[in-house]
Structure formats: structure tokens, C-alpha cells
XYZ file of C-alpha atoms in Angstrom:
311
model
C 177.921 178.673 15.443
C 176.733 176.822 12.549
C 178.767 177.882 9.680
C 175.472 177.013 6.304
C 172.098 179.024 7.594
C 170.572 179.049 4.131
C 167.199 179.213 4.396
C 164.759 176.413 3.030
C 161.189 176.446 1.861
C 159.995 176.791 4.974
C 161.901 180.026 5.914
C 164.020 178.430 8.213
C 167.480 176.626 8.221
C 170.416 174.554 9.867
C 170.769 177.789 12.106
C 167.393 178.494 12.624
C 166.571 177.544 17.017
C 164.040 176.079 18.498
C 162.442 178.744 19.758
C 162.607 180.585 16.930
C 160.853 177.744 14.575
C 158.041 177.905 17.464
C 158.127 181.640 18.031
C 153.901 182.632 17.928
C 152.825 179.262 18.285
C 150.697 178.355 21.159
C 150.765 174.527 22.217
C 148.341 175.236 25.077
C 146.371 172.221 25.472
C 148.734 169.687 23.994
C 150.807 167.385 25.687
C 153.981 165.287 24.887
C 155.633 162.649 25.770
C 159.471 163.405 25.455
C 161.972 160.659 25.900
C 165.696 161.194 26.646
C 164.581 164.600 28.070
C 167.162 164.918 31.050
C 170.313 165.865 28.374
C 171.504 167.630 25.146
C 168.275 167.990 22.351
C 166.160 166.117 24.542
C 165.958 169.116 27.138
C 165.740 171.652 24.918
C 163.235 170.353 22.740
C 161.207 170.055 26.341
C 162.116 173.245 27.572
C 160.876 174.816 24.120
C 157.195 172.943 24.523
C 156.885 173.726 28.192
C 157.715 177.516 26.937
C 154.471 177.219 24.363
C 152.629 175.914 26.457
C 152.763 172.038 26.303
C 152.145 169.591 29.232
C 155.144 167.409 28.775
C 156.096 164.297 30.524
C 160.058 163.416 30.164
C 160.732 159.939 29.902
C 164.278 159.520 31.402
C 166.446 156.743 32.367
C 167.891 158.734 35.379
C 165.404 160.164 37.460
C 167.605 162.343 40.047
C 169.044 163.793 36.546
C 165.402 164.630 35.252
C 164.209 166.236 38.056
C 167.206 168.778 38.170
C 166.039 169.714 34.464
C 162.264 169.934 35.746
C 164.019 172.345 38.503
C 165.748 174.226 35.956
C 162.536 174.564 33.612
C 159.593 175.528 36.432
C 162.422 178.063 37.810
C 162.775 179.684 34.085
C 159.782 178.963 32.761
C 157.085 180.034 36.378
C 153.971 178.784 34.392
C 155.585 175.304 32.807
C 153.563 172.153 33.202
C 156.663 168.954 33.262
C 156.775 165.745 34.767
C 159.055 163.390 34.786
C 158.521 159.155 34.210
C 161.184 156.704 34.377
C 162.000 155.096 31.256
C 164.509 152.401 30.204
C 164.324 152.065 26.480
C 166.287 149.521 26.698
C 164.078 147.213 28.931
C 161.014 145.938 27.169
C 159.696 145.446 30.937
C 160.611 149.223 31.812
C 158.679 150.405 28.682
C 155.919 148.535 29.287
C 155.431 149.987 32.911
C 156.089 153.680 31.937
C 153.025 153.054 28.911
C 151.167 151.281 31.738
C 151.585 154.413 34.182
C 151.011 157.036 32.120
C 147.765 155.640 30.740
C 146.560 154.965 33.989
C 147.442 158.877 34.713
C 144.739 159.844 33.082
C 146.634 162.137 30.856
C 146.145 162.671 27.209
C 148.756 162.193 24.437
C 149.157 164.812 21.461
C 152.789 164.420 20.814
C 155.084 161.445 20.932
C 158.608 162.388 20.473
C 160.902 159.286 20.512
C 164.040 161.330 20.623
C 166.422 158.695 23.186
C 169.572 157.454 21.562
C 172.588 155.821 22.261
C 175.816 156.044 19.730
C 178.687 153.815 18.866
C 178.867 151.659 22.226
C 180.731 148.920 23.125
C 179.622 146.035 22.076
C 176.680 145.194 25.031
C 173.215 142.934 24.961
C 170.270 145.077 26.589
C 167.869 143.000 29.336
C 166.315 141.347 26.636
C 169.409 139.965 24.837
C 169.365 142.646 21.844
C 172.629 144.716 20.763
C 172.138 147.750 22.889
C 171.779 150.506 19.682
C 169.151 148.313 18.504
C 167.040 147.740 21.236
C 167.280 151.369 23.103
C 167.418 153.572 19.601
C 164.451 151.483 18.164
C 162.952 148.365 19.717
C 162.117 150.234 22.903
C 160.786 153.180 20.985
C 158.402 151.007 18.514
C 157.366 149.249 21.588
C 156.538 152.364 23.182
C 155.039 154.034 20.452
C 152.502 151.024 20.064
C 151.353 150.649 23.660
C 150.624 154.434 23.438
C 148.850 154.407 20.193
C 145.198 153.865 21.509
C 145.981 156.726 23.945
C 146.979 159.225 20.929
C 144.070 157.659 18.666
C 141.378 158.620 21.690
C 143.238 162.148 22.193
C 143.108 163.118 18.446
C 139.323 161.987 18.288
C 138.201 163.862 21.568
C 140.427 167.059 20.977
C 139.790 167.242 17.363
C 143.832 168.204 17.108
C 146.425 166.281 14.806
C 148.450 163.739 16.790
C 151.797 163.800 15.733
C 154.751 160.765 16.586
C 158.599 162.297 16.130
C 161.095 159.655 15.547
C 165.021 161.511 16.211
C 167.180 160.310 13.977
C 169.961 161.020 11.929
C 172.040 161.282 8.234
C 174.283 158.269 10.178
C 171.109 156.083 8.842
C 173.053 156.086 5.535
C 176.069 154.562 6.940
C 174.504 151.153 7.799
C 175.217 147.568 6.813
C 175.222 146.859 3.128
C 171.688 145.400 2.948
C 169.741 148.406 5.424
C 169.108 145.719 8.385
C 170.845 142.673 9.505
C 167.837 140.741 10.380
C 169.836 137.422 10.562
C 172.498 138.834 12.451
C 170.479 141.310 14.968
C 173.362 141.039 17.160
C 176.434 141.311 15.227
C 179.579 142.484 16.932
C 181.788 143.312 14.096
C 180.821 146.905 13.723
C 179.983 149.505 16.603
C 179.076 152.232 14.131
C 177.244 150.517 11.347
C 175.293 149.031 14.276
C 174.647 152.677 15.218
C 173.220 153.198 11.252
C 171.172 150.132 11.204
C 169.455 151.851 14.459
C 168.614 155.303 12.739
C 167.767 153.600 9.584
C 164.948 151.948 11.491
C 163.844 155.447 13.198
C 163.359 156.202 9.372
C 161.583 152.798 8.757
C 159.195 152.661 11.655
C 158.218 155.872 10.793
C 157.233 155.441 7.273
C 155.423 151.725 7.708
C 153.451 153.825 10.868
C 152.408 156.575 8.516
C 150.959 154.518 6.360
C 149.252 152.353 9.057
C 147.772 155.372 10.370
C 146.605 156.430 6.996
C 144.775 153.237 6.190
C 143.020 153.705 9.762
C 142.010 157.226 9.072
C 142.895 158.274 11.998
C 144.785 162.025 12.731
C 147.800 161.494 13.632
C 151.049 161.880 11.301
C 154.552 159.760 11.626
C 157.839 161.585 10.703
C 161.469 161.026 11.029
C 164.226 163.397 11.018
C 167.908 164.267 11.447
C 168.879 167.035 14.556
C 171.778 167.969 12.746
C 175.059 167.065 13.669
C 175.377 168.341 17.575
C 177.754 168.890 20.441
C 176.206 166.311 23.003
C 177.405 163.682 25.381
C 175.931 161.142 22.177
C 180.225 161.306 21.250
C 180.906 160.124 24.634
C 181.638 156.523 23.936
C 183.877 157.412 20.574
C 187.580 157.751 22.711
C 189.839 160.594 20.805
C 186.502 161.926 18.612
C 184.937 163.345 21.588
C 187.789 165.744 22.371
C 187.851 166.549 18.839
C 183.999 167.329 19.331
C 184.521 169.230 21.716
C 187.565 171.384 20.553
C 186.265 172.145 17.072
C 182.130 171.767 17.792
C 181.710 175.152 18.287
C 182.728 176.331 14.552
C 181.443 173.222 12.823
C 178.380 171.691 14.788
C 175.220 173.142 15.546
C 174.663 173.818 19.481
C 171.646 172.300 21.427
C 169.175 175.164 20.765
C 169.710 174.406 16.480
C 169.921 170.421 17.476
C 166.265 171.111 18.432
C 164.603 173.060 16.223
C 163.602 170.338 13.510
C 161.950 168.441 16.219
C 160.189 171.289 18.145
C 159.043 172.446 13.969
C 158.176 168.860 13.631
C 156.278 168.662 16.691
C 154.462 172.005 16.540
C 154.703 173.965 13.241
C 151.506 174.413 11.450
C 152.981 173.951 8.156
C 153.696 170.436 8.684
C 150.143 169.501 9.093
C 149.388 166.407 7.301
C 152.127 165.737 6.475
C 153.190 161.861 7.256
C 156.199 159.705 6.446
C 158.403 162.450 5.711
C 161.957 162.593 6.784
C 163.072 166.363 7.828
C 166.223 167.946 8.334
C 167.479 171.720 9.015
C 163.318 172.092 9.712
C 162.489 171.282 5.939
C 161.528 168.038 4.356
C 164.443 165.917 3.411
C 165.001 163.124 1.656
C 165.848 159.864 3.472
C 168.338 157.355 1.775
C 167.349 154.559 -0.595
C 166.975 152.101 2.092
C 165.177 154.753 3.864
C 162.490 155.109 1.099
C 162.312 150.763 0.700
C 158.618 150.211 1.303
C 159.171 146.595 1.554
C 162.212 146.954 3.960
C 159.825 149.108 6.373
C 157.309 146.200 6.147
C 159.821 143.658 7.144
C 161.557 145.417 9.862
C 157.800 146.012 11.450
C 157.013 142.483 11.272
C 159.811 142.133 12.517
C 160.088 144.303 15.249
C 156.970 142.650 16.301
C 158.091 139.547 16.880
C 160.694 141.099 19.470
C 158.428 142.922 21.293
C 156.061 139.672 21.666
């Protein structure tokens, strides 16, 4: 139970679920792409688009793991359109195959939700020589999110509805290395946490430079990130004595996986959020992202950035 359920402007709050920030809306006709789909918010936030009505396609590392949760869905849900892709964020060569198969599927794209994440690992390279955090919670993600852009930029012209690209990610984007992103020192081993930060504060970044990409193209689609909330999920599995902690007191202090999802299922589907673009949410209202967060010419720098990794 989630102790602060004050609602916001938008009538909901940090208790509010997914289903119940959803409840009337109809997503028939839509479909998402949802990645880290086969645990914690990930799941939920696909079980409560399947439930409206959304085609969605889970993007998940382990496949056996994603079709149990496909299982579990169909067998709740009768009428439920899911599929599951695999997808290693932290592989530039895995990304590029999952955007490769899914546009040759055929398949429209309505809703990106880059919603993945790993938290305070050991210190590990990915495939592509790139601290782990880095690469999986945002390298593979902008990656992703460009291969798929054309595909979102045809859907939102032939279905006349807004496109709309979720980055997850989360208040620890405040708690990052003094000057937002260590672009000299991608790779720095000093500090499994701050690492952590640097990777949501980019969520936040990516976002914000996309929005206003998309703006200057005039195309419909919006960019937003957001924070879940702080959740009980295996994310605290790598943190030693905090997990147990997690899990002793997360049940009187953190919100469970139906409130974890609700800002990104609002995000995704709500109809007050049309338009809006480069926004960062949290408790399904609009937030306010730290300074770094807001730094215009940080976002522009981390995308060229970025760039040059992915190339």
C-alpha cells in the first residue's frame, strides 16, 4: 500500500493503478511496442494495453520467460492480441534485428514504450564495450527508438492517431555525476549507482531533444519521460542487504506493480496528455525533471552523442 494518494491535477495519484488511469479508454486499433515486458512494470503496463485493446509486441531478453506472461495474459485476458520479440538492449546487433523484424512484420507502431532497465550492477561492459546501465537503460533504447521512427512517422500519418514514445525512468536521474553525463569517462567504474543516475538522466534527455525533433518535423507523435514510482521489483536485485530490506518493508512504503504502472499506461493512453511533448511525469501528472534534466544544451550533446555510439 502506498502510504501519499493525494490526488493531482489530473484526478489521479501515487496510488492511483493502471487500470484505473485507463478505465473507459479504448486502445482498439493501436499497437505498442513494450520492452522489458516479461517482469515487474513491464508486464503490467502490457497486460493493462492488451486489456484496452492494444496489439502489443513485448520486447524481452528471455524469451521462454515472455511467453509464460503471453500465457498468463491470453488465459486472463480471452480476446488479447501479444507477441513476443527478442530483444537485447544491450546488444546494438540484437536491437538492430528486433527493429529489422518487426518492420518487416508488417505491423504498425502507435506506441513505443522504452520501459527496460537495469539498476546498480556490477561493474560489466555490454557487447559493444559500454558500461552495462548505459548501454541497456539508454543506448539500446535511443537506438531502438530511431530505427523505429519512420515506422511510427508512417503509422501516425495513415491512422491519423498521435504516436506517442514513453521513456521509463526515474527520480534516481537526480542522483547522477556532478556534471549530468560523464561523456569523457562513459565507462567509469568508480560508482555503480551514480552510473545508474547518469542512465535515467538520459531517459529524461533523449526524451526532451526527441520532442523537439519531432516538433520541428511536424510530425504527430509526442516524447515523454517519467518516473514509475519507487516499486517492489527484481530492479533491487543486484543491491546485496537493500533487497531484503525491499522486500520486508515494500509493502508499507513502495508502491506495488499495478501503481508502478499507471504513469506509463496514463502516459501511453490518457487523452489528456495529448500533445503534450517533452514532459517528465510522475504519480500520472506532469512533473518536473531536475536541472540537468531541463539543460537544453546537455540533451543536444548527449544526442550527438549517442549518435556517434550507435554508428
Amino acid at each position: 500500500m502506498w502510504l501519499f494518494g493525494r490526488k493531482g491535477p489530473s484526478g489521479f495519484s501515487s496510488s492511483s493503478t493502471a487500470e484505473e488511469v485507463t478505465q473507459g479508454i479504448d486502445g482498439t486499433g493501436l499497437t505498442a511496442i513494450v520492452t522489458g515486458a516479461s517482469s515487474g512494470i513491464g508486464t503490467e503496463t502490457a497486460r493493462v494495453l492488451a486489456l484496452r485493446g492494444v496489439h502489443v509486441i513485448m520486447g524481452v531478453r528471455n524469451v521462454a520467460a515472455g511467453r509464460d506472461v503471453k500465457e498468463a495474459i491470453v488465459k486472463e485476458i480471452p480476446t488479447a492480441k501479444v507477441d513476443t520479440m527478442e530483444l537485447d538492449l544491450s546488444s546494438m546487433a540484437s536491437v538492430r534485428k528486433f527493429a529489422a523484424d518487426f518492420s518487416s512484420s508488417g505491423h504498425p507502431l502507435n506506441l513505443l514504450i522504452n520501459n527496460a532497465g537495469i539498476m546498480a550492477t556490477p561493474f560489466m561492459l555490454s557487447k559493444d564495450n559500454i558500461e552495462l546501465q548505459f548501454a541497456t537503460n539508454h543506448i539500446g533504447h535511443f537506438l531502438l527508438t530511431n530505427l523505429l521512427l519512420d515506422t511510427m512517422k508512417k503509422a501516425a500519418r495513415t491512422s491519423k492517431r498521435e504516436g506517442r514514445i514513453i521513456n521509463v525512468s526515474s527520480e534516481a536521474h537526480r542522483y547522477t555525476y556532478k556534471e549530468g553525463i560523464h561523456f569523457d569517462k562513459i565507462n567509469d567504474q568508480s560508482g555503480n549507482f551514480a552510473a545508474y543516475g547518469q542512465s535515467k538522466l538520459a531517459n529524461v534527455l533523449h526524451a526532451n531533444e526527441l520532442a523537439k525533433r519531432l516538433k520541428v518535423d511536424g510530425v504527430d507523435i509526442t516524447a515523454n519521460s517519467l518516473h514509475p514510482g519507487a516499486i517492489v521489483t527484481n530492479l533491487f536485485r543486484h543491491m546485496g542487504p537493500i533487497s531484503g530490506l525491499v522486500n520486508i518493508f515494500g509493502k508499507i512504503a513502495l508502491k506495488n506493480v499495478q501503481q508502478g504502472a499507471a504513469t506509463t499506461c496514463y502516459v501511453a493512453l490518457h487523452p489528456q496528455v495529448k500533445g503534450r511533448s517533452g514532459e517528465y511525469f510522475k504519480d500520472s501528472n506532469i512533473g518536473q525533471a531536475s536541472a540537468h534534466g531541463r539543460n537544453a544544451e546537455l540533451a543536444k550533446k548527449l544526442w550527438d552523442f549517442s549518435m556517434k555510439m550507435v554508428k
